[in-house]
Amino acid sequence: MDNNALMQQLVDELNQASDAYYNGRGELMTDYEWDAKFDQLRRLEEATGEVLPDSPTHKVSADTTAGQKEAHEYPALSLAKTKKRDDLAKWAEGRPIWLSWKLDGLTLVVTYDDGRLTKVVTRGDGHIGTNITHLAKAIDGIPQHVKAGGHLVVRGEAVISYDDFERFNLESDEEYANPRNLASGSLTLKDPAEVAKRHIHWIPFTLVHTDETIRSWGQRMDYLRKAGLGCVDHELIEQPTLEHITEVIDRWTLKVTNKQNPYPVDGLVITYDDTDYAATGSVTGHHATRAGYAFKWADESAETELEHIEWSCAASTISPVAVFKPVELEGTTVKRASLCNISECERLGIGDKGSKVEVIKANKIIPKVIRVVSAEGQLTIPAHCPVCGAPTEVTVSPASGTKTLHCTNKHCPAKQLKKFARFVSKEGMNVDGISEQTLQRFINLGWIKDYADIYHLPEHEQEIARLDGFKEKSASNIVKSVEKARHVEAHRLLYALCIPLCGQDVCKRLLSAYSLHDLVTVAANPQQPTLFAPKPEDLLATIPGIGPEKAGSFVKWFQDKANYDVFERLLQLITVEQQSTAATGDKCKDLTFVITGDVHHYKNRNELKAYIESQGGKVTGSVSKSTSFLINNDVNSTSGKNQKAHQYGTPIISEDEFIERFG
């Protein structure tokens, strides 16, 4: 194949992959493959001096989101990229620079006029995007009003955290390859309520325009924070020598490998602090030469041999997992990598045992098979669920065309993973050391079918110790945690049962009025003569904060024989204590608090929460208009909760300030 034909082939492959990637239709190639082909195309262009019209090296990849198209007031061009640190030092020219995350999401340009949101537009091709203002309320971090006058244009990244991504994949009928793909697919939806379920968060990274004169990039970020918008994490490098840049990059890279950053990133960005100087650059190809420079990590890959495909059942999908001979990547031993779904297996050409595969840790975090070097045999799709044995079925998503495998048994234990996770959570039975991923493995091994089985895990201690990723000590710790969790407060037990509409507050309110024994006995046996009215739900509904819907849900759950049997089996394995939940003071009366971050004076956040409730206050999990105070020892943090507090004008106080005012 001559150079021209090869270049055209690369252009076509890259553009098709970008189109799918930017529009939520599944991956046609991994980031690793895309970068390799992109670099190959760029080398060919430099060697031949020719650039084809549709070359991705000279245009911004576009989303094709349906909707009203709109020209950008200021072009949203992409950044030049490198994997060499000395390129960054050379570009900096000795001038003070800021380093920040290169967030891996979908760029949105948000405009405010006189403090009021006027439009939200996708980046599109950098010149024309799609107006999605109707979705703004469904995207966290885009307030309807800000504390800034005049005309304000802000560019930021719409991202989904790893936790929210994993939760969505567990609960959804289709599985997305990565948070970036889910974010882009979500913004093609028309219903804001559906978008809100994806927990998209918008994080500003550039103040494009303000009527005020601010010539420092760092001060422009401060301006965004004060306006109530928040901004991307950033750090100043006053003397950007290669040594200093390397030191900061290494430190930030460690945050990624240690999973300290909740959102996906695919590199770092450096920007001049002097915005006037940055604006003097020229536009070359599809980027401005001084607008910023992106650093991408060079992925470390390794070839290994496939040992088998494990089919892991979680929520509604049964996902293939490649289990291979251990390899060292990014300082850790990797033995497993999710293959996401059947479509991804077909794209890669995954075979059976003995196949040679190439593996990386995408963005230094997620193990990923990027290539099948040689395939042995063929992939066998199981006809029966590995957990319950029910028949399986392959479904095809009408939106993305993705093939996924499902268990047809709606009562399959694997579909109750989220309930088991709530059961062992700190707010529930507090079985420390058992994560959602660990629960999933135990369910797939057949050890957990209902809540009571969790208290039989000590019988599997030796088997747990032999599992990949476990040792005798970790198995012993799980046994100790299970034994410790045999003593539980009544309100924790009720919450752990996952009764619909019965959250922590509802459980406490119910138990503040009646004993656990009376509540359960009457709910499960409504005809039995008691001190209650003939209809227990009518009486429970009169408890402050309960109402007919929650009371009815509680009674209905216990009248289901299967649920009642689960509860009875549990009572044989645990000891339940019930303490009074009545307030003993009024220092926090009628106030609502949100607690975030680490605490120092109290043992943990639950102890602080207990104190607030004992003083007549209420603690919720998220900041809203009704929140009285946000307690955060890092009062200047750019976290989502702090940004929400600024948005609603909610005071942010440290633990010391809380004790001074309410202790």
mmCIF file of C-alpha atoms in Angstrom, residues 79-420:
data_model
loop_
_atom_site.group_PDB
_atom_site.id
_atom_site.type_symbol
_atom_site.label_atom_id
_atom_site.label_comp_id
_atom_site.label_asym_id
_atom_site.label_seq_id
_atom_site.Cartn_x
_atom_site.Cartn_y
_atom_site.Cartn_z
ATOM 1 C CA LEU A 79 -4.427 21.698 22.408
ATOM 2 C CA ALA A 80 -1.176 20.446 20.963
ATOM 3 C CA LYS A 81 -0.220 17.181 22.675
ATOM 4 C CA THR A 82 3.015 15.499 23.658
ATOM 5 C CA LYS A 83 4.261 12.552 25.721
ATOM 6 C CA LYS A 84 7.670 14.176 26.276
ATOM 7 C CA ARG A 85 8.248 16.301 29.365
ATOM 8 C CA ASP A 86 11.064 18.302 27.772
ATOM 9 C CA ASP A 87 8.554 19.528 25.148
ATOM 10 C CA LEU A 88 6.604 21.141 27.979
ATOM 11 C CA ALA A 89 9.699 22.819 29.438
ATOM 12 C CA LYS A 90 10.646 24.148 26.012
ATOM 13 C CA TRP A 91 7.114 25.463 25.401
ATOM 14 C CA ALA A 92 6.988 27.193 28.818
ATOM 15 C CA GLU A 93 9.937 29.420 27.859
ATOM 16 C CA GLY A 94 10.758 29.981 31.521
ATOM 17 C CA ARG A 95 7.489 31.839 32.146
ATOM 18 C CA PRO A 96 5.231 30.989 35.132
ATOM 19 C CA ILE A 97 2.741 28.271 34.144
ATOM 20 C CA TRP A 98 -0.198 26.488 35.697
ATOM 21 C CA LEU A 99 -0.613 22.731 35.574
ATOM 22 C CA SER A 100 -4.119 21.220 35.706
ATOM 23 C CA TRP A 101 -5.965 18.009 34.843
ATOM 24 C CA LYS A 102 -6.839 17.160 31.252
ATOM 25 C CA LEU A 103 -10.307 15.917 32.145
ATOM 26 C CA ASP A 104 -11.644 13.065 30.018
ATOM 27 C CA GLY A 105 -15.209 14.071 29.206
ATOM 28 C CA LEU A 106 -17.150 16.246 26.806
ATOM 29 C CA THR A 107 -16.367 19.967 26.490
ATOM 30 C CA LEU A 108 -19.296 22.345 27.028
ATOM 31 C CA VAL A 109 -19.237 26.128 26.587
ATOM 32 C CA VAL A 110 -21.491 27.882 29.111
ATOM 33 C CA THR A 111 -22.574 31.533 28.825
ATOM 34 C CA TYR A 112 -24.004 33.887 31.446
ATOM 35 C CA ASP A 113 -25.353 37.407 31.015
ATOM 36 C CA ASP A 114 -25.807 39.626 34.056
ATOM 37 C CA GLY A 115 -25.467 36.569 36.278
ATOM 38 C CA ARG A 116 -28.127 34.511 34.480
ATOM 39 C CA LEU A 117 -27.492 31.358 32.451
ATOM 40 C CA THR A 118 -28.252 32.051 28.785
ATOM 41 C CA LYS A 119 -26.882 29.032 26.903
ATOM 42 C CA VAL A 120 -24.935 25.774 26.997
ATOM 43 C CA VAL A 121 -23.326 24.583 23.754
ATOM 44 C CA THR A 122 -21.272 21.463 22.998
ATOM 45 C CA ARG A 123 -17.823 21.994 21.500
ATOM 46 C CA GLY A 124 -18.813 20.421 18.187
ATOM 47 C CA ASP A 125 -16.045 20.991 15.632
ATOM 48 C CA GLY A 126 -14.660 23.926 17.609
ATOM 49 C CA HIS A 127 -16.553 26.492 15.552
ATOM 50 C CA ILE A 128 -20.128 25.188 15.580
ATOM 51 C CA GLY A 129 -21.701 23.158 18.399
ATOM 52 C CA THR A 130 -25.134 21.981 19.537
ATOM 53 C CA ASN A 131 -27.266 24.028 21.916
ATOM 54 C CA ILE A 132 -28.219 21.815 24.901
ATOM 55 C CA THR A 133 -29.345 24.566 27.295
ATOM 56 C CA HIS A 134 -32.490 22.536 28.061
ATOM 57 C CA LEU A 135 -30.271 19.936 29.783
ATOM 58 C CA ALA A 136 -28.445 22.432 32.028
ATOM 59 C CA LYS A 137 -30.489 21.696 35.146
ATOM 60 C CA ALA A 138 -29.658 17.998 34.797
ATOM 61 C CA ILE A 139 -25.898 18.656 34.856
ATOM 62 C CA ASP A 140 -24.312 19.252 38.245
ATOM 63 C CA GLY A 141 -22.033 22.294 38.344
ATOM 64 C CA ILE A 142 -23.990 24.486 35.904
ATOM 65 C CA PRO A 143 -25.968 26.868 38.160
ATOM 66 C CA GLN A 144 -28.807 28.921 36.747
ATOM 67 C CA HIS A 145 -27.345 32.046 38.351
ATOM 68 C CA VAL A 146 -23.797 33.136 39.257
ATOM 69 C CA LYS A 147 -22.286 35.988 41.241
ATOM 70 C CA ALA A 148 -20.856 37.771 38.208
ATOM 71 C CA GLY A 149 -22.180 40.616 36.108
ATOM 72 C CA GLY A 150 -21.876 41.370 32.418
ATOM 73 C CA HIS A 151 -21.060 38.828 29.722
ATOM 74 C CA LEU A 152 -19.341 35.648 30.932
ATOM 75 C CA VAL A 153 -18.201 32.718 28.733
ATOM 76 C CA VAL A 154 -16.730 29.638 30.403
ATOM 77 C CA ARG A 155 -15.388 26.441 28.900
ATOM 78 C CA GLY A 156 -15.463 23.269 30.978
ATOM 79 C CA GLU A 157 -15.596 19.490 30.837
ATOM 80 C CA ALA A 158 -18.712 17.387 31.470
ATOM 81 C CA VAL A 159 -17.429 14.305 33.289
ATOM 82 C CA ILE A 160 -18.761 11.301 35.184
ATOM 83 C CA SER A 161 -16.900 9.963 38.219
ATOM 84 C CA TYR A 162 -15.579 6.409 38.260
ATOM 85 C CA ASP A 163 -17.971 5.545 41.116
ATOM 86 C CA ASP A 164 -21.030 6.865 39.267
ATOM 87 C CA PHE A 165 -19.874 5.152 36.061
ATOM 88 C CA GLU A 166 -19.533 1.766 37.775
ATOM 89 C CA ARG A 167 -22.880 2.246 39.506
ATOM 90 C CA PHE A 168 -24.606 3.060 36.200
ATOM 91 C CA ASN A 169 -23.073 0.049 34.445
ATOM 92 C CA LEU A 170 -24.218 -2.207 37.282
ATOM 93 C CA GLU A 171 -27.770 -0.908 37.140
ATOM 94 C CA SER A 172 -28.151 -0.345 33.392
ATOM 95 C CA ASP A 173 -29.311 -2.718 30.685
ATOM 96 C CA GLU A 174 -26.248 -1.869 28.617
ATOM 97 C CA GLU A 175 -22.630 -1.461 29.569
ATOM 98 C CA TYR A 176 -20.490 1.483 28.451
ATOM 99 C CA ALA A 177 -16.767 1.107 27.883
ATOM 100 C CA ASN A 178 -15.677 4.085 29.997
ATOM 101 C CA PRO A 179 -17.011 7.219 31.763
ATOM 102 C CA ARG A 180 -16.167 9.384 28.732
ATOM 103 C CA ASN A 181 -18.327 7.267 26.467
ATOM 104 C CA LEU A 182 -21.217 7.352 28.946
ATOM 105 C CA ALA A 183 -20.994 11.146 29.304
ATOM 106 C CA SER A 184 -21.102 11.748 25.564
ATOM 107 C CA GLY A 185 -23.947 9.274 25.081
ATOM 108 C CA SER A 186 -25.916 10.883 27.903
ATOM 109 C CA LEU A 187 -25.859 14.323 26.304
ATOM 110 C CA THR A 188 -27.585 12.952 23.196
ATOM 111 C CA LEU A 189 -30.685 12.211 25.308
ATOM 112 C CA LYS A 190 -33.681 14.553 25.139
ATOM 113 C CA ASP A 191 -35.163 13.963 28.592
ATOM 114 C CA PRO A 192 -33.393 15.956 31.360
ATOM 115 C CA ALA A 193 -34.664 13.461 33.962
ATOM 116 C CA GLU A 194 -32.805 10.640 32.197
ATOM 117 C CA VAL A 195 -29.662 12.766 31.913
ATOM 118 C CA ALA A 196 -29.807 13.579 35.629
ATOM 119 C CA LYS A 197 -29.627 9.861 36.445
ATOM 120 C CA ARG A 198 -26.143 9.740 34.878
ATOM 121 C CA HIS A 199 -24.698 12.180 37.488
ATOM 122 C CA ILE A 200 -22.780 14.309 34.999
ATOM 123 C CA HIS A 201 -20.623 16.995 36.599
ATOM 124 C CA TRP A 202 -19.360 20.035 34.703
ATOM 125 C CA ILE A 203 -15.939 21.364 35.759
ATOM 126 C CA PRO A 204 -14.736 24.703 34.281
ATOM 127 C CA PHE A 205 -11.166 24.801 32.988
ATOM 128 C CA THR A 206 -11.052 28.077 31.022
ATOM 129 C CA LEU A 207 -12.560 31.503 31.591
ATOM 130 C CA VAL A 208 -12.964 32.434 27.934
ATOM 131 C CA HIS A 209 -14.416 35.928 28.432
ATOM 132 C CA THR A 210 -15.403 38.324 31.184
ATOM 133 C CA ASP A 211 -16.078 42.042 30.968
ATOM 134 C CA GLU A 212 -13.584 42.501 33.806
ATOM 135 C CA THR A 213 -9.845 42.822 33.097
ATOM 136 C CA ILE A 214 -8.026 39.821 34.606
ATOM 137 C CA ARG A 215 -4.612 39.123 33.104
ATOM 138 C CA SER A 216 -3.601 36.172 35.297
ATOM 139 C CA TRP A 217 -4.889 32.653 34.549
ATOM 140 C CA GLY A 218 -4.728 31.826 38.249
ATOM 141 C CA GLN A 219 -6.768 34.909 39.142
ATOM 142 C CA ARG A 220 -9.282 33.975 36.458
ATOM 143 C CA MET A 221 -9.740 30.608 38.213
ATOM 144 C CA ASP A 222 -10.257 32.459 41.519
ATOM 145 C CA TYR A 223 -12.859 34.611 39.763
ATOM 146 C CA LEU A 224 -14.756 31.480 38.667
ATOM 147 C CA ARG A 225 -14.727 30.120 42.206
ATOM 148 C CA LYS A 226 -16.036 33.358 43.693
ATOM 149 C CA ALA A 227 -18.763 33.437 41.051
ATOM 150 C CA GLY A 228 -19.965 30.053 42.340
ATOM 151 C CA LEU A 229 -18.802 27.955 39.399
ATOM 152 C CA GLY A 230 -15.747 26.180 40.749
ATOM 153 C CA CYS A 231 -12.856 25.180 38.513
ATOM 154 C CA VAL A 232 -10.413 22.409 37.652
ATOM 155 C CA ASP A 233 -7.691 21.596 40.198
ATOM 156 C CA HIS A 234 -4.476 23.481 39.350
ATOM 157 C CA GLU A 235 -0.950 24.194 40.627
ATOM 158 C CA LEU A 236 1.448 27.030 39.872
ATOM 159 C CA ILE A 237 4.976 26.312 38.587
ATOM 160 C CA GLU A 238 6.792 29.613 38.890
ATOM 161 C CA GLN A 239 10.112 28.349 37.498
ATOM 162 C CA PRO A 240 9.172 25.773 34.840
ATOM 163 C CA THR A 241 12.501 24.048 34.374
ATOM 164 C CA LEU A 242 12.448 20.448 33.187
ATOM 165 C CA GLU A 243 13.306 19.380 36.737
ATOM 166 C CA HIS A 244 10.427 21.324 38.305
ATOM 167 C CA ILE A 245 7.913 20.253 35.662
ATOM 168 C CA THR A 246 8.944 16.616 36.083
ATOM 169 C CA GLU A 247 8.593 16.859 39.862
ATOM 170 C CA VAL A 248 5.036 18.231 39.626
ATOM 171 C CA ILE A 249 4.000 15.776 36.896
ATOM 172 C CA ASP A 250 5.284 12.846 38.981
ATOM 173 C CA ARG A 251 3.307 14.058 41.991
ATOM 174 C CA TRP A 252 0.104 14.515 39.982
ATOM 175 C CA THR A 253 0.622 11.171 38.249
ATOM 176 C CA LEU A 254 0.763 9.523 41.678
ATOM 177 C CA LYS A 255 -2.697 10.968 42.397
ATOM 178 C CA VAL A 256 -3.956 9.079 39.352
ATOM 179 C CA THR A 257 -2.269 5.761 40.122
ATOM 180 C CA ASN A 258 -3.433 5.975 43.747
ATOM 181 C CA LYS A 259 -6.981 6.739 42.562
ATOM 182 C CA GLN A 260 -7.120 9.989 44.514
ATOM 183 C CA ASN A 261 -8.913 11.779 41.678
ATOM 184 C CA PRO A 262 -12.599 10.791 41.411
ATOM 185 C CA TYR A 263 -12.931 11.843 37.766
ATOM 186 C CA PRO A 264 -11.282 10.305 34.699
ATOM 187 C CA VAL A 265 -8.347 12.192 33.225
ATOM 188 C CA ASP A 266 -6.270 11.392 30.162
ATOM 189 C CA GLY A 267 -3.350 13.679 30.841
ATOM 190 C CA LEU A 268 -2.316 17.080 32.171
ATOM 191 C CA VAL A 269 -2.448 20.606 30.765
ATOM 192 C CA ILE A 270 -0.001 23.476 31.203
ATOM 193 C CA THR A 271 -1.091 27.082 30.629
ATOM 194 C CA TYR A 272 0.710 30.422 30.818
ATOM 195 C CA ASP A 273 -0.282 32.533 33.810
ATOM 196 C CA ASP A 274 0.131 35.642 31.603
ATOM 197 C CA THR A 275 -3.085 35.511 29.574
ATOM 198 C CA ASP A 276 -2.058 38.478 27.425
ATOM 199 C CA TYR A 277 1.059 36.601 26.310
ATOM 200 C CA ALA A 278 -0.960 33.414 25.743
ATOM 201 C CA ALA A 279 -3.262 35.338 23.377
ATOM 202 C CA THR A 280 -0.332 36.359 21.129
ATOM 203 C CA GLY A 281 0.105 32.874 19.731
ATOM 204 C CA SER A 282 -0.852 31.949 16.197
ATOM 205 C CA VAL A 283 -3.386 29.329 15.108
ATOM 206 C CA THR A 284 -1.730 26.332 13.502
ATOM 207 C CA GLY A 285 -3.918 23.530 12.163
ATOM 208 C CA HIS A 286 -6.615 23.103 14.793
ATOM 209 C CA HIS A 287 -4.939 24.650 17.848
ATOM 210 C CA ALA A 288 -3.605 28.003 19.099
ATOM 211 C CA THR A 289 0.133 27.697 19.722
ATOM 212 C CA ARG A 290 0.182 29.469 23.108
ATOM 213 C CA ALA A 291 -3.292 28.598 24.438
ATOM 214 C CA GLY A 292 -1.921 25.594 26.319
ATOM 215 C CA TYR A 293 -0.042 22.327 25.929
ATOM 216 C CA ALA A 294 -1.351 18.870 26.822
ATOM 217 C CA PHE A 295 0.787 16.100 28.273
ATOM 218 C CA LYS A 296 -0.416 12.515 27.804
ATOM 219 C CA TRP A 297 1.083 9.571 29.629
ATOM 220 C CA ALA A 298 2.867 6.990 27.534
ATOM 221 C CA ASP A 299 0.931 3.787 28.216
ATOM 222 C CA GLU A 300 3.016 0.848 29.350
ATOM 223 C CA SER A 301 1.866 -2.348 27.645
ATOM 224 C CA ALA A 302 2.678 -6.035 28.042
ATOM 225 C CA GLU A 303 1.889 -9.207 26.132
ATOM 226 C CA THR A 304 0.539 -12.182 28.039
ATOM 227 C CA GLU A 305 -1.399 -15.408 27.603
ATOM 228 C CA LEU A 306 -5.139 -15.726 28.158
ATOM 229 C CA GLU A 307 -5.991 -18.387 30.741
ATOM 230 C CA HIS A 308 -9.770 -18.199 30.452
ATOM 231 C CA ILE A 309 -12.791 -15.911 30.080
ATOM 232 C CA GLU A 310 -14.734 -15.447 33.293
ATOM 233 C CA TRP A 311 -18.374 -14.402 32.931
ATOM 234 C CA SER A 312 -19.175 -12.071 35.787
ATOM 235 C CA CYS A 313 -22.828 -11.449 36.600
ATOM 236 C CA ALA A 314 -23.658 -8.038 38.091
ATOM 237 C CA ALA A 315 -27.077 -6.370 38.166
ATOM 238 C CA SER A 316 -28.718 -6.997 34.800
ATOM 239 C CA THR A 317 -25.679 -7.899 32.690
ATOM 240 C CA ILE A 318 -23.242 -10.794 32.494
ATOM 241 C CA SER A 319 -19.888 -9.336 31.491
ATOM 242 C CA PRO A 320 -16.821 -11.124 30.097
ATOM 243 C CA VAL A 321 -13.566 -10.722 32.036
ATOM 244 C CA ALA A 322 -10.202 -11.757 30.600
ATOM 245 C CA VAL A 323 -8.115 -13.711 33.114
ATOM 246 C CA PHE A 324 -4.493 -13.986 31.985
ATOM 247 C CA LYS A 325 -1.011 -14.827 33.201
ATOM 248 C CA PRO A 326 0.143 -12.041 35.567
ATOM 249 C CA VAL A 327 2.053 -9.072 34.114
ATOM 250 C CA GLU A 328 3.640 -6.027 35.778
ATOM 251 C CA LEU A 329 2.122 -2.696 34.662
ATOM 252 C CA GLU A 330 2.588 0.743 36.214
ATOM 253 C CA GLY A 331 4.159 -0.811 39.304
ATOM 254 C CA THR A 332 1.365 -3.305 39.994
ATOM 255 C CA THR A 333 0.602 -6.913 39.090
ATOM 256 C CA VAL A 334 -2.338 -7.246 36.697
ATOM 257 C CA LYS A 335 -4.172 -10.547 36.164
ATOM 258 C CA ARG A 336 -7.650 -9.534 35.005
ATOM 259 C CA ALA A 337 -9.283 -7.019 32.667
ATOM 260 C CA SER A 338 -12.949 -6.408 31.907
ATOM 261 C CA LEU A 339 -13.916 -6.961 28.267
ATOM 262 C CA CYS A 340 -17.144 -4.956 28.843
ATOM 263 C CA ASN A 341 -19.526 -6.806 26.525
ATOM 264 C CA ILE A 342 -19.881 -9.175 23.591
ATOM 265 C CA SER A 343 -19.409 -6.378 21.048
ATOM 266 C CA GLU A 344 -15.996 -5.519 22.502
ATOM 267 C CA CYS A 345 -14.985 -9.202 22.397
ATOM 268 C CA GLU A 346 -15.992 -9.371 18.732
ATOM 269 C CA ARG A 347 -14.154 -6.125 17.935
ATOM 270 C CA LEU A 348 -10.949 -7.438 19.477
ATOM 271 C CA GLY A 349 -11.360 -10.962 18.104
ATOM 272 C CA ILE A 350 -11.019 -12.581 21.537
ATOM 273 C CA GLY A 351 -10.441 -16.317 21.429
ATOM 274 C CA ASP A 352 -10.084 -18.936 24.160
ATOM 275 C CA LYS A 353 -7.349 -20.246 26.454
ATOM 276 C CA GLY A 354 -3.862 -19.864 25.010
ATOM 277 C CA SER A 355 -4.652 -16.714 23.014
ATOM 278 C CA LYS A 356 -1.930 -14.047 23.177
ATOM 279 C CA VAL A 357 -3.190 -10.586 24.189
ATOM 280 C CA GLU A 358 -1.658 -7.141 24.769
ATOM 281 C CA VAL A 359 -2.704 -5.356 27.970
ATOM 282 C CA ILE A 360 -2.368 -1.810 29.348
ATOM 283 C CA LYS A 361 -3.677 0.153 32.354
ATOM 284 C CA ALA A 362 -5.725 2.825 30.602
ATOM 285 C CA ASN A 363 -4.939 6.253 32.054
ATOM 286 C CA LYS A 364 -2.792 4.354 34.577
ATOM 287 C CA ILE A 365 -5.874 2.950 36.335
ATOM 288 C CA ILE A 366 -8.083 0.518 34.431
ATOM 289 C CA PRO A 367 -6.600 -2.769 33.100
ATOM 290 C CA LYS A 368 -7.613 -3.143 29.458
ATOM 291 C CA VAL A 369 -6.986 -5.616 26.644
ATOM 292 C CA ILE A 370 -6.045 -3.484 23.654
ATOM 293 C CA ARG A 371 -5.129 -6.129 21.093
ATOM 294 C CA VAL A 372 -5.307 -9.822 20.369
ATOM 295 C CA VAL A 373 -1.848 -10.813 19.131
ATOM 296 C CA SER A 374 -2.954 -14.326 18.202
ATOM 297 C CA ALA A 375 -6.243 -16.102 18.898
ATOM 298 C CA GLU A 376 -6.699 -19.729 19.888
ATOM 299 C CA GLY A 377 -10.138 -21.244 19.482
ATOM 300 C CA GLN A 378 -13.334 -19.211 19.713
ATOM 301 C CA LEU A 379 -15.150 -17.305 22.428
ATOM 302 C CA THR A 380 -17.980 -19.355 23.940
ATOM 303 C CA ILE A 381 -20.962 -17.357 25.189
ATOM 304 C CA PRO A 382 -22.597 -19.142 28.147
ATOM 305 C CA ALA A 383 -26.171 -20.350 27.623
ATOM 306 C CA HIS A 384 -26.874 -20.281 31.365
ATOM 307 C CA CYS A 385 -26.248 -17.700 34.090
ATOM 308 C CA PRO A 386 -23.087 -18.554 36.082
ATOM 309 C CA VAL A 387 -24.850 -17.521 39.325
ATOM 310 C CA CYS A 388 -28.363 -18.990 39.229
ATOM 311 C CA GLY A 389 -28.265 -21.299 36.195
ATOM 312 C CA ALA A 390 -31.185 -19.638 34.415
ATOM 313 C CA PRO A 391 -31.074 -19.292 30.601
ATOM 314 C CA THR A 392 -29.236 -16.269 29.196
ATOM 315 C CA GLU A 393 -30.117 -14.017 26.281
ATOM 316 C CA VAL A 394 -28.146 -11.619 24.088
ATOM 317 C CA THR A 395 -29.693 -8.174 23.595
ATOM 318 C CA VAL A 396 -28.713 -5.380 21.229
ATOM 319 C CA SER A 397 -29.027 -1.756 22.329
ATOM 320 C CA PRO A 398 -31.140 0.207 19.833
ATOM 321 C CA ALA A 399 -29.109 3.357 20.599
ATOM 322 C CA SER A 400 -25.528 2.084 20.283
ATOM 323 C CA GLY A 401 -25.893 -1.364 18.695
ATOM 324 C CA THR A 402 -23.935 -2.857 21.614
ATOM 325 C CA LYS A 403 -24.469 -6.573 22.304
ATOM 326 C CA THR A 404 -24.757 -7.548 25.972
ATOM 327 C CA LEU A 405 -25.532 -10.824 27.744
ATOM 328 C CA HIS A 406 -28.331 -10.997 30.317
ATOM 329 C CA CYS A 407 -29.724 -13.450 32.856
ATOM 330 C CA THR A 408 -33.461 -14.061 32.304
ATOM 331 C CA ASN A 409 -34.153 -14.730 36.006
ATOM 332 C CA LYS A 410 -35.404 -11.470 37.558
ATOM 333 C CA HIS A 411 -34.732 -12.911 41.034
ATOM 334 C CA CYS A 412 -31.101 -13.808 40.299
ATOM 335 C CA PRO A 413 -28.955 -12.905 43.364
ATOM 336 C CA ALA A 414 -26.534 -11.055 41.114
ATOM 337 C CA LYS A 415 -29.295 -8.587 40.253
ATOM 338 C CA GLN A 416 -29.500 -7.680 43.931
ATOM 339 C CA LEU A 417 -25.864 -6.504 44.124
ATOM 340 C CA LYS A 418 -26.790 -2.917 45.015
ATOM 341 C CA LYS A 419 -28.976 -4.194 47.851
ATOM 342 C CA PHE A 420 -26.184 -6.372 49.226
#
